[in-house]
Short mmCIF file of C-alpha atoms and ligand atoms in Angstrom, two decimals:
data_model
loop_
_atom_site.label_atom_id
_atom_site.label_comp_id
_atom_site.label_asym_id
_atom_site.label_seq_id
_atom_site.Cartn_x
_atom_site.Cartn_y
_atom_site.Cartn_z
CA UNK B 246 -0.06 -0.07 -0.03
CA UNK B 247 1.18 3.56 -0.51
CA UNK B 248 2.40 5.35 2.56
CA UNK B 249 -0.47 6.66 4.76
CA UNK B 250 -0.42 10.42 4.62
CA UNK B 251 -0.99 11.93 8.05
CA UNK B 252 -1.66 15.62 8.88
CA UNK B 253 -1.21 16.70 12.59
CA UNK B 254 -2.98 20.03 13.35
CA UNK B 255 -1.02 22.02 15.98
CA UNK B 256 2.58 22.89 16.60
CA UNK B 257 2.37 23.26 20.38
CA UNK B 258 3.58 20.62 22.79
CA UNK B 259 0.74 18.24 22.02
CA UNK B 260 0.89 18.45 18.24
CA UNK B 261 4.78 18.18 18.03
CA UNK B 262 5.00 15.35 20.57
CA UNK B 263 2.28 13.40 18.82
CA UNK B 264 4.01 13.94 15.41
CA UNK B 265 7.27 12.70 16.82
CA UNK B 266 5.70 9.66 18.38
CA UNK B 267 3.85 8.73 15.18
CA UNK B 268 6.98 9.20 12.92
CA UNK B 269 9.05 7.18 15.49
CA UNK B 270 6.77 4.21 15.69
CA UNK B 271 5.03 3.99 12.24
CA UNK B 272 7.35 3.38 9.42
CA UNK B 273 4.92 3.41 6.50
CA UNK B 274 3.66 6.94 6.81
CA UNK B 275 4.45 10.60 6.08
CA UNK B 276 3.72 13.21 8.69
CA UNK B 277 3.04 16.82 8.18
CA UNK B 278 2.42 19.32 11.04
CA UNK B 279 0.09 22.11 10.17
CA UNK B 280 -0.42 25.17 12.37
CA UNK B 281 -1.04 28.82 12.53
CA UNK B 282 1.31 29.40 15.53
CA UNK B 283 4.64 28.09 16.12
CA UNK B 284 7.09 28.44 19.04
CA UNK B 285 7.66 30.97 20.61
CA UNK B 286 4.04 31.92 19.88
CA UNK B 287 2.11 28.95 21.28
CA UNK B 288 0.40 28.45 24.71
CA UNK B 289 3.05 25.79 25.41
CA UNK B 290 5.64 28.47 25.25
CA UNK B 291 4.00 30.37 28.21
CA UNK B 292 3.95 27.34 30.39
CA UNK B 293 6.43 26.63 33.20
CA UNK B 294 6.65 22.99 31.98
CA UNK B 295 6.73 21.44 35.43
CA UNK B 296 5.89 17.83 35.77
CA UNK B 297 3.28 18.15 38.60
CA UNK B 298 0.01 16.58 37.45
CA UNK B 299 -3.20 18.67 37.08
CA UNK B 300 -6.31 16.63 37.99
CA UNK B 301 -8.81 16.01 35.12
CA UNK B 302 -12.06 15.20 36.88
CA UNK B 303 -13.46 13.31 33.71
CA UNK B 304 -10.40 11.04 33.07
CA UNK B 305 -10.07 7.92 35.37
CA UNK B 306 -7.15 8.41 37.86
CA UNK B 307 -5.43 5.16 36.78
CA UNK B 308 -5.34 6.58 33.28
CA UNK B 309 -3.87 9.86 34.36
CA UNK B 310 -1.33 8.09 36.46
CA UNK B 311 -0.26 5.87 33.53
CA UNK B 312 -0.01 8.92 31.26
CA UNK B 313 2.14 10.68 33.85
CA UNK B 314 4.30 7.68 34.56
CA UNK B 315 5.00 7.18 30.74
CA UNK B 316 5.84 10.89 30.36
CA UNK B 317 8.08 10.95 33.42
CA UNK B 318 10.05 7.85 32.21
CA UNK B 319 10.36 9.19 28.66
CA UNK B 320 11.71 12.52 29.86
CA UNK B 321 13.92 10.91 32.55
CA UNK B 322 15.75 8.98 29.73
CA UNK B 323 16.26 12.26 27.79
CA UNK B 324 17.38 14.00 30.98
CA UNK B 325 19.95 11.14 31.48
CA UNK B 326 21.30 11.48 27.96
CA UNK B 327 23.52 14.03 26.12
CA UNK B 328 20.43 15.47 24.62
CA UNK B 329 19.25 16.90 27.97
CA UNK B 330 20.38 20.53 27.68
CA UNK B 331 19.40 20.98 24.10
CA UNK B 332 15.96 19.56 24.88
CA UNK B 333 15.63 21.82 27.91
CA UNK B 334 14.90 18.80 30.33
CA UNK B 335 16.30 18.92 33.82
CA UNK B 336 15.60 17.69 37.36
CA UNK B 337 14.05 20.09 39.94
CA UNK B 338 13.71 19.57 43.60
CA UNK B 339 11.41 21.65 45.90
CA UNK B 340 8.45 22.02 48.04
CA UNK B 341 4.60 21.96 47.76
CA UNK B 342 3.22 23.73 50.76
CA UNK B 343 -0.32 23.95 52.19
CA UNK B 344 -2.06 26.42 54.58
CA UNK B 345 -4.46 23.68 55.66
CA UNK B 346 -3.54 20.07 55.79
CA UNK B 347 -4.94 18.37 52.71
CA UNK B 348 -7.22 15.32 52.97
CA UNK B 349 -4.93 13.33 50.74
CA UNK B 350 -1.28 13.57 52.04
CA UNK B 351 -0.14 11.23 49.45
CA UNK B 352 -1.37 12.33 45.95
CA UNK B 353 -1.74 9.57 43.23
CA UNK B 354 1.52 10.64 41.56
CA UNK B 355 3.64 10.45 44.76
CA UNK B 356 5.42 7.29 43.66
CA UNK B 357 6.10 8.46 40.17
CA UNK B 358 8.14 11.66 41.18
CA UNK B 359 11.44 10.99 43.07
CA UNK B 360 11.95 11.00 46.81
CA UNK B 361 8.44 12.14 47.79
CA UNK B 362 8.16 12.84 51.59
CA UNK B 363 6.47 15.18 54.07
CA UNK B 364 8.51 18.16 54.90
CA UNK B 365 10.36 18.31 58.29
CA UNK B 366 9.54 20.98 60.94
CA UNK B 367 12.83 22.54 60.26
CA UNK B 368 11.98 22.91 56.48
CA UNK B 369 8.54 24.28 57.33
CA UNK B 370 10.17 27.16 59.24
CA UNK B 371 10.69 28.98 56.01
CA UNK B 372 6.93 29.13 55.49
CA UNK B 373 5.30 30.32 58.79
CA UNK B 374 1.96 30.79 57.12
CA UNK B 375 1.79 27.16 56.00
CA UNK B 376 0.87 24.10 58.15
CA UNK B 377 2.08 21.17 55.99
CA UNK B 378 4.25 20.51 53.09
CA UNK B 379 5.75 17.84 50.70
CA UNK B 380 9.22 17.68 49.30
CA UNK B 381 10.07 15.86 46.03
CA UNK B 382 12.19 15.91 42.97
CA UNK B 383 10.49 16.12 39.56
CA UNK B 384 11.34 17.08 35.91
CA UNK B 385 10.94 20.35 34.14
CA UNK B 386 10.73 20.92 30.29
CA UNK B 387 11.89 24.44 29.37
CA UNK B 388 10.07 26.00 26.50
CA UNK B 389 10.81 27.02 23.83
CA UNK B 390 13.92 24.74 23.84
CA UNK B 391 11.80 21.60 24.09
CA UNK B 392 9.52 22.51 21.14
CA UNK B 393 12.54 23.42 19.04
CA UNK B 394 14.09 20.01 19.86
CA UNK B 395 10.83 18.17 19.06
CA UNK B 396 10.58 19.89 15.75
CA UNK B 397 14.12 18.96 14.91
CA UNK B 398 13.48 15.34 15.65
CA UNK B 399 10.37 15.39 13.62
CA UNK B 400 12.36 16.63 10.64
CA UNK B 401 15.07 14.17 11.12
CA UNK B 402 12.41 11.50 10.83
CA UNK B 403 11.28 12.90 7.45
CA UNK B 404 8.30 14.86 8.87
CA UNK B 405 7.35 18.35 7.40
CA UNK B 406 5.93 21.54 8.86
CA UNK B 407 3.44 23.91 7.20
CA UNK B 408 2.25 27.43 8.45
CA UNK B 409 -1.42 27.81 7.72
CA UNK B 410 -4.70 28.16 9.46
CA UNK B 411 -7.33 25.36 8.95
CA UNK B 412 -10.87 26.71 8.87
CA UNK B 413 -12.53 23.34 8.25
CA UNK B 414 -11.07 19.86 8.61
CA UNK B 415 -12.45 18.89 5.17
CA UNK B 416 -9.83 21.22 3.55
CA UNK B 417 -7.53 18.37 4.24
CA UNK B 418 -9.51 15.55 2.81
CA UNK B 419 -8.04 15.55 -0.68
CA UNK B 420 -4.43 15.53 0.51
CA UNK B 421 -4.37 13.35 3.68
CA UNK B 422 -5.58 9.98 4.70
CA UNK B 423 -5.77 10.70 8.55
CA UNK B 424 -5.95 14.00 10.45
CA UNK B 425 -4.71 14.31 14.00
CA UNK B 426 -6.43 17.14 15.74
CA UNK B 427 -4.05 18.58 18.42
CA UNK B 428 -5.31 22.20 18.10
CA UNK B 429 -5.61 23.02 21.89
CA UNK B 430 -8.08 25.83 22.51
CA UNK B 431 -8.39 26.21 18.79
CA UNK B 432 -10.60 23.18 18.97
CA UNK B 433 -13.58 25.19 20.17
CA UNK B 434 -13.82 26.79 16.85
CA UNK B 435 -12.40 24.16 14.68
CA UNK B 436 -14.49 21.27 15.79
CA UNK B 437 -17.23 23.20 17.48
CA UNK B 438 -16.36 21.30 20.86
CA UNK B 439 -18.16 23.56 23.37
CA UNK B 440 -16.70 21.42 26.34
CA UNK B 441 -13.39 23.05 25.90
CA UNK B 442 -12.86 26.47 27.37
CA UNK B 443 -9.91 28.85 28.15
CA UNK B 444 -8.28 29.22 31.48
CA UNK B 445 -6.19 32.34 31.35
CA UNK B 446 -2.85 32.15 32.96
CA UNK B 447 -0.51 35.15 33.43
CA UNK B 448 3.14 34.52 34.52
CA UNK B 449 6.39 36.44 34.99
CA UNK B 450 9.65 35.14 33.63
CA UNK B 451 12.55 36.59 35.74
CA UNK B 452 16.29 36.28 35.89
CA UNK B 453 17.16 34.89 39.38
CA UNK B 454 19.75 32.20 39.00
CA UNK B 455 20.04 31.90 42.81
CA UNK B 456 16.50 30.47 43.07
CA UNK B 457 17.09 26.68 42.57
CA UNK B 458 14.28 25.07 44.53
CA UNK B 459 10.67 25.15 43.26
CA UNK B 460 8.02 26.28 45.64
CA UNK B 461 4.39 25.67 44.82
CA UNK B 462 1.36 26.69 47.01
CA UNK B 463 -0.95 23.66 47.16
CA UNK B 464 -3.81 25.81 45.94
CA UNK B 465 -1.82 25.88 42.61
CA UNK B 466 -2.23 29.62 42.27
CA UNK B 467 1.14 30.74 43.55
CA UNK B 468 4.35 29.22 42.32
CA UNK B 469 8.03 29.67 41.80
CA UNK B 470 9.51 27.30 39.07
CA UNK B 471 13.18 27.77 38.24
CA UNK B 472 14.16 26.72 34.77
CA UNK B 473 17.66 26.63 33.07
CA UNK B 474 17.68 30.32 31.97
CA UNK B 475 15.00 31.96 33.97
CA UNK B 476 12.46 31.46 36.79
CA UNK B 477 8.68 31.39 36.10
CA UNK B 478 6.51 33.11 38.73
CA UNK B 479 2.83 32.49 38.72
CA UNK B 480 0.14 32.76 38.56
CA UNK B 481 -3.59 33.04 37.67
CA UNK B 482 -6.34 30.71 36.72
CA UNK B 483 -9.08 32.69 35.08
CA UNK B 484 -11.83 30.58 33.70
CA UNK B 485 -13.50 31.62 30.39
CA UNK B 486 -11.27 34.73 30.04
CA UNK B 487 -9.94 35.11 26.53
CA UNK B 488 -7.96 38.29 27.11
CA UNK B 489 -4.37 37.91 25.87
CA UNK B 490 -3.34 41.44 27.07
CA UNK B 491 -0.86 41.69 29.91
CA UNK B 492 -2.45 43.11 32.99
CA UNK B 493 -0.09 45.18 35.14
CA UNK B 494 -2.13 44.97 38.33
CA UNK B 495 -2.03 41.07 38.04
CA UNK B 496 1.80 41.14 37.57
CA UNK B 497 2.21 43.26 40.80
CA UNK B 498 -0.02 40.72 42.69
CA UNK B 499 1.94 37.76 41.40
CA UNK B 500 5.16 39.25 42.19
CA UNK B 501 4.13 40.07 45.71
CA UNK B 502 2.72 36.66 46.38
CA UNK B 503 5.95 35.07 45.19
CA UNK B 504 8.06 37.42 47.27
CA UNK B 505 6.17 36.54 50.27
CA UNK B 506 7.27 32.87 49.74
CA UNK B 507 10.81 33.66 48.52
CA UNK B 508 11.92 37.12 49.79
CA UNK B 509 15.17 37.02 47.80
CA UNK B 510 13.19 37.56 44.60
CA UNK B 511 12.56 41.27 45.73
CA UNK B 512 15.78 42.29 43.97
CA UNK B 513 15.09 40.80 40.44
CA UNK B 514 15.69 43.21 37.58
CA UNK B 515 14.59 41.48 34.45
CA UNK B 516 10.86 40.80 34.27
CA UNK B 517 9.05 39.54 31.24
CA UNK B 518 5.25 39.02 31.41
CA UNK B 519 3.39 36.30 29.44
CA UNK B 520 -0.18 35.22 29.21
CA UNK B 521 -1.52 31.87 27.83
CA UNK B 522 -4.91 30.26 27.43
CA UNK B 523 -5.03 26.75 28.83
CA UNK B 524 -7.10 24.35 26.72
CA UNK B 525 -9.43 23.20 29.58
CA UNK B 526 -11.71 20.36 29.55
CA UNK B 527 -13.04 17.94 32.16
CA UNK B 528 -11.34 15.16 30.40
CA UNK B 529 -8.48 15.02 27.87
CA UNK B 530 -9.92 13.92 24.58
CA UNK B 531 -7.86 11.21 22.94
CA UNK B 532 -10.39 9.55 20.56
CA UNK B 533 -10.85 8.28 17.05
CA UNK B 534 -13.80 9.54 14.92
CA UNK B 535 -14.90 9.04 11.28
CA UNK B 536 -16.40 12.25 9.86
CA UNK B 537 -18.71 11.66 7.04
CA UNK B 538 -19.88 14.19 4.46
CA UNK B 539 -21.99 12.85 1.63
CA UNK B 540 -20.09 9.85 0.32
CA UNK B 541 -16.73 11.12 1.63
CA UNK B 542 -15.12 9.86 4.85
CA UNK B 543 -12.32 11.48 6.81
CA UNK B 544 -10.49 9.59 9.70
CA UNK B 545 -9.68 11.96 12.63
CA UNK B 546 -7.87 11.26 15.79
CA UNK B 547 -8.34 13.85 18.44
CA UNK B 548 -5.80 14.63 21.16
CA UNK B 549 -6.69 17.96 22.83
CA UNK B 550 -7.98 19.49 26.07
CA UNK B 551 -4.80 19.13 28.32
CA UNK B 552 -5.71 22.18 30.36
CA UNK B 553 -3.09 23.13 32.98
CA UNK B 554 -1.22 19.80 32.75
CA UNK B 555 -0.10 19.14 29.29
CA UNK B 556 3.68 18.81 30.08
CA UNK B 557 2.82 16.29 32.70
CA UNK B 558 1.11 13.76 30.61
CA UNK B 559 1.99 14.78 26.92
CA UNK B 560 3.96 11.55 26.15
CA UNK B 561 1.28 9.30 27.51
CA UNK B 562 -1.38 10.94 25.24
CA UNK B 563 0.95 11.09 22.33
CA UNK B 564 1.42 7.20 22.67
CA UNK B 565 -2.29 6.73 22.93
CA UNK B 566 -2.98 8.93 19.93
CA UNK B 567 -0.35 6.90 17.94
CA UNK B 568 -2.11 3.73 18.78
CA UNK B 569 -5.31 5.11 17.45
CA UNK B 570 -3.57 6.24 14.24
CA UNK B 571 -2.25 2.63 13.73
CA UNK B 572 -5.90 1.46 14.06
CA UNK B 573 -6.86 3.91 11.32
CA UNK B 574 -4.10 2.82 9.02
CA UNK B 575 -5.26 -0.86 9.42
CA UNK B 576 -8.81 0.14 8.61
CA UNK B 577 -7.60 1.96 5.59
CA UNK B 578 -5.60 -0.95 4.38
CA UNK B 579 -8.64 -3.25 4.63
CA UNK B 580 -10.78 -0.71 2.65
CA UNK B 581 -8.13 -0.36 -0.13
CA UNK B 582 -7.58 -4.22 -0.25
CA UNK B 583 -11.32 -4.73 -0.74
CA UNK B 584 -11.45 -2.00 -3.39
CA UNK B 585 -8.74 -4.04 -5.31
CA UNK B 586 -10.62 -7.19 -5.28
C1 FAD Y 97 0.51 30.15 32.55
C2 FAD Y 97 0.58 28.53 32.18
C3 FAD Y 97 1.38 27.70 33.00
C4 FAD Y 97 1.49 26.53 32.72
N1 FAD Y 97 2.32 25.56 33.40
C5 FAD Y 97 2.25 24.26 33.17
C6 FAD Y 97 3.08 23.44 33.90
O1 FAD Y 97 3.97 23.82 34.69
N2 FAD Y 97 2.99 22.01 33.73
C7 FAD Y 97 2.09 21.58 32.82
O2 FAD Y 97 2.03 20.25 32.70
N3 FAD Y 97 1.33 22.23 32.02
C8 FAD Y 97 1.41 23.69 32.31
N4 FAD Y 97 0.59 24.44 31.54
C9 FAD Y 97 -0.47 23.78 30.53
C10 FAD Y 97 0.16 23.52 29.16
O3 FAD Y 97 0.79 24.76 28.68
C11 FAD Y 97 -0.80 23.11 28.25
O4 FAD Y 97 -1.59 21.98 28.71
C12 FAD Y 97 -0.18 22.68 26.94
O5 FAD Y 97 0.71 23.83 26.45
C13 FAD Y 97 -1.19 22.51 25.80
O6 FAD Y 97 -0.56 22.24 24.59
P1 FAD Y 97 -1.39 22.23 23.19
O7 FAD Y 97 -0.32 21.81 22.23
O8 FAD Y 97 -2.65 21.40 23.30
O9 FAD Y 97 -1.74 23.75 22.86
P2 FAD Y 97 -1.10 24.94 22.20
O10 FAD Y 97 0.45 25.12 22.67
O11 FAD Y 97 -1.97 26.12 22.32
O12 FAD Y 97 -0.95 24.53 20.68
C14 FAD Y 97 -2.08 24.57 19.84
C15 FAD Y 97 -1.51 24.63 18.32
O13 FAD Y 97 -2.64 24.43 17.52
C16 FAD Y 97 -2.68 25.30 16.60
N5 FAD Y 97 -3.99 25.61 15.94
C17 FAD Y 97 -5.13 25.72 16.71
N6 FAD Y 97 -6.24 25.89 15.89
C18 FAD Y 97 -5.71 25.95 14.69
C19 FAD Y 97 -6.32 26.03 13.39
N7 FAD Y 97 -7.54 26.16 13.23
N8 FAD Y 97 -5.49 25.90 12.28
C20 FAD Y 97 -4.19 25.64 12.39
N9 FAD Y 97 -3.53 25.55 13.57
C21 FAD Y 97 -4.32 25.64 14.68
C22 FAD Y 97 -1.96 26.59 17.14
O14 FAD Y 97 -1.49 27.41 16.06
C23 FAD Y 97 -0.88 25.89 17.89
O15 FAD Y 97 0.11 25.62 17.09
C24 FAD Y 97 0.46 25.83 31.72
C25 FAD Y 97 -0.13 26.73 30.97
C26 FAD Y 97 -0.34 28.14 31.19
C27 FAD Y 97 -1.09 28.93 30.39
C1 NAG Y 98 5.60 35.11 16.53
O1 NAG Y 98 4.75 36.35 16.59
C2 NAG Y 98 5.42 37.57 16.26
C3 NAG Y 98 4.48 38.71 16.52
O2 NAG Y 98 3.19 38.45 16.06
C4 NAG Y 98 5.86 37.41 14.74
O3 NAG Y 98 6.50 38.66 14.36
C5 NAG Y 98 6.76 36.20 14.59
O4 NAG Y 98 7.07 36.12 13.17
C6 NAG Y 98 6.13 34.92 15.06
N1 NAG Y 98 7.08 33.91 15.07
C7 NAG Y 98 6.91 32.63 14.42
C8 NAG Y 98 7.86 31.69 14.53
O5 NAG Y 98 5.66 32.51 13.96
C1 NAG Y 99 -10.43 19.68 16.26
O1 NAG Y 99 -11.29 19.27 17.20
C2 NAG Y 99 -12.11 20.27 17.72
C3 NAG Y 99 -12.89 19.78 18.82
O2 NAG Y 99 -13.71 18.62 18.34
C4 NAG Y 99 -13.01 20.87 16.55
O3 NAG Y 99 -13.73 21.98 17.07
C5 NAG Y 99 -12.13 21.27 15.42
O4 NAG Y 99 -12.90 21.72 14.39
C6 NAG Y 99 -11.18 20.20 14.98
N1 NAG Y 99 -10.24 20.72 14.15
C7 NAG Y 99 -10.15 20.30 12.93
C8 NAG Y 99 -9.19 20.89 12.08
O5 NAG Y 99 -10.99 19.47 12.56
C1 NAG Y 100 14.25 33.87 29.76
O1 NAG Y 100 14.91 32.79 28.99
C2 NAG Y 100 14.90 32.99 27.52
C3 NAG Y 100 15.59 31.89 26.97
O2 NAG Y 100 15.06 30.68 27.09
C4 NAG Y 100 15.44 34.31 27.16
O3 NAG Y 100 15.03 34.48 25.84
C5 NAG Y 100 14.64 35.39 28.02
O4 NAG Y 100 15.22 36.65 27.68
C6 NAG Y 100 14.80 35.15 29.48
N1 NAG Y 100 14.11 36.27 30.24
C7 NAG Y 100 14.66 36.77 31.31
C8 NAG Y 100 13.77 37.80 31.97
O5 NAG Y 100 15.64 36.55 31.76
C1 NAG Y 101 -8.05 42.94 28.46
O1 NAG Y 101 -7.04 43.30 29.54
C2 NAG Y 101 -6.50 44.65 29.46
C3 NAG Y 101 -5.42 44.66 30.53
O2 NAG Y 101 -6.00 44.37 31.78
C4 NAG Y 101 -7.61 45.65 29.70
O3 NAG Y 101 -7.11 46.96 29.57
C5 NAG Y 101 -8.72 45.42 28.56
O4 NAG Y 101 -9.81 46.23 28.81
C6 NAG Y 101 -9.14 43.95 28.52
N1 NAG Y 101 -10.04 43.71 27.40
C7 NAG Y 101 -11.19 43.19 27.51
C8 NAG Y 101 -11.91 43.04 26.22
O5 NAG Y 101 -11.66 42.86 28.58
#
C-alpha cells in the first residue's frame, strides 16, 4: 500500500510530541504538522513546564497516572542523555506547601516523582503561614527549547511543517488519509467542541539564578518554578477569560505573592510578562472519529484538552493517539484491499 499520509494540526507541545511519536513508531507513513502558530507563539511557550499533574475530573485516575508515569520515564531518559540541555529537560527539587493540611497527604503521583516525603518541621520554618508540606524531585521541560528540539526530531524522521490556518477539517480531505487534531483551545472553533474553554494564565519570567528550589502553594495559584535560563513566577487561573493582554495589576499581585514565599526575589531586575490560554476540559480527549460528508469519509484522531497539565502527561497521550492512528491505518488497508478485489 502507498504510504499513509497523516496531517497533525497544531505545533504546540501536543501536536509536536504526537507527530514525533507517530513518525518514530509507524514506518509506512508521512507526517505533516500544520499550524497557524509556532514556537515561541504557542500556549506551550508560556507554560512553566513542570511535571506536577493537574487533575482531570473526567479522566479515570489510573489513566492519568499511567500517562504521567509514561511521560516521566520518557523525559527521565532524555534527561539522562547528552540531549538533555538541548531539549531543555532537567531535574528540579522543591516543596509543595499547604495552609491547611490536605485530606490526601499522598497524591496519586507520589510514587512517580522521586523521593516524595512530608517536609520536616525545620523545612517548614521557611513558611510560617503554612501548616504542611511535601518535598520531592521532579522534571521540568523548558520551552521554547523543548518545542525546538521536538521539531528538529520530527524533521530528522522525515516529517514536514506547514504554516497555515485550517478553517475546516475537510480542507485536508483531498491531500491526507488521517487528520490528527491537536489544536488546543483552537478546537473550540475548529470542531465546535463546546466542552473546551480557556483558563487564562499570566506569569512572569525573571532572571534569578540563585533560586534553585521550586515552591508551589498547594492551591496551585502561587508558584516559583526555576528553569535553566529563568524562573517562572505564577500565576492566575481565570476561567473563560480570552484576554491575551498583559495586566499590570495582576503582575504586581503575582510578584508580591511570590516574594512572600521567597523574599530573595525582591531584587530581581529583568521581568518579562506572558499570558496563555490553557485548553481546559473535564477530560483530555484522545479519541478516534470518522467524519462523514455525503459519500466522503475522513478519519480523525483527536488529542486535545490538556488544560493546566499538558507537560505532565504529553508523552502518554501521544502514545495513545499513535495507537489510534495505527488502528486507522489498518482500517484503511482493509478498505483499499477490498477495493482492489
Ligand atoms: C501560565 C501557564 C502555565 C502552565 N504551566 C504548566 C506546567 O507547569 N506544567 C504543565 O504540565 N502544564 C502547564 N501548563 C499547561 C500547558 O501549557 C498546556 O496543557 C499545553 O501547552 C497544551 O498544549 P497544546 O499543544 O494542546 O496547545 P497549544 O500550545 O496552544 O498549541 C495549539 C496549536 O494548535 C494550532 N491551532 C489551533 N487551531 C488551529 C487552526 N484552526 N488551524 C491551524 N492551527 C491551529 C496553534 O497554532 C498551535 O500551534 C501551563 C499553561 C499556562 C497557560
Ligand atoms: C511570533 O509572533 C510575532 C509577533 O506576532 C511574529 O513577528 C513572529 O514572526 C512569530 N514567530 C513565528 C515563529 O511564527
Ligand atoms: C479539532 O477538534 C475540535 C474539537 O472537536 C473541533 O472543534 C475542530 O474543528 C477540530 N479541528 C479540525 C481541524 O478538525
Ligand atoms: C528567559 O529565558 C529565555 C531563553 O530561554 C530568554 O530569551 C529570555 O530573555 C529570558 N528572560 C529573562 C527575563 O531572563
Ligand atoms: C484585556 O485586559 C486589558 C489589561 O488588563 C484591559 O485593559 C482590557 O480592557 C481587557 N479587554 C477586555 C476585552 O476585557
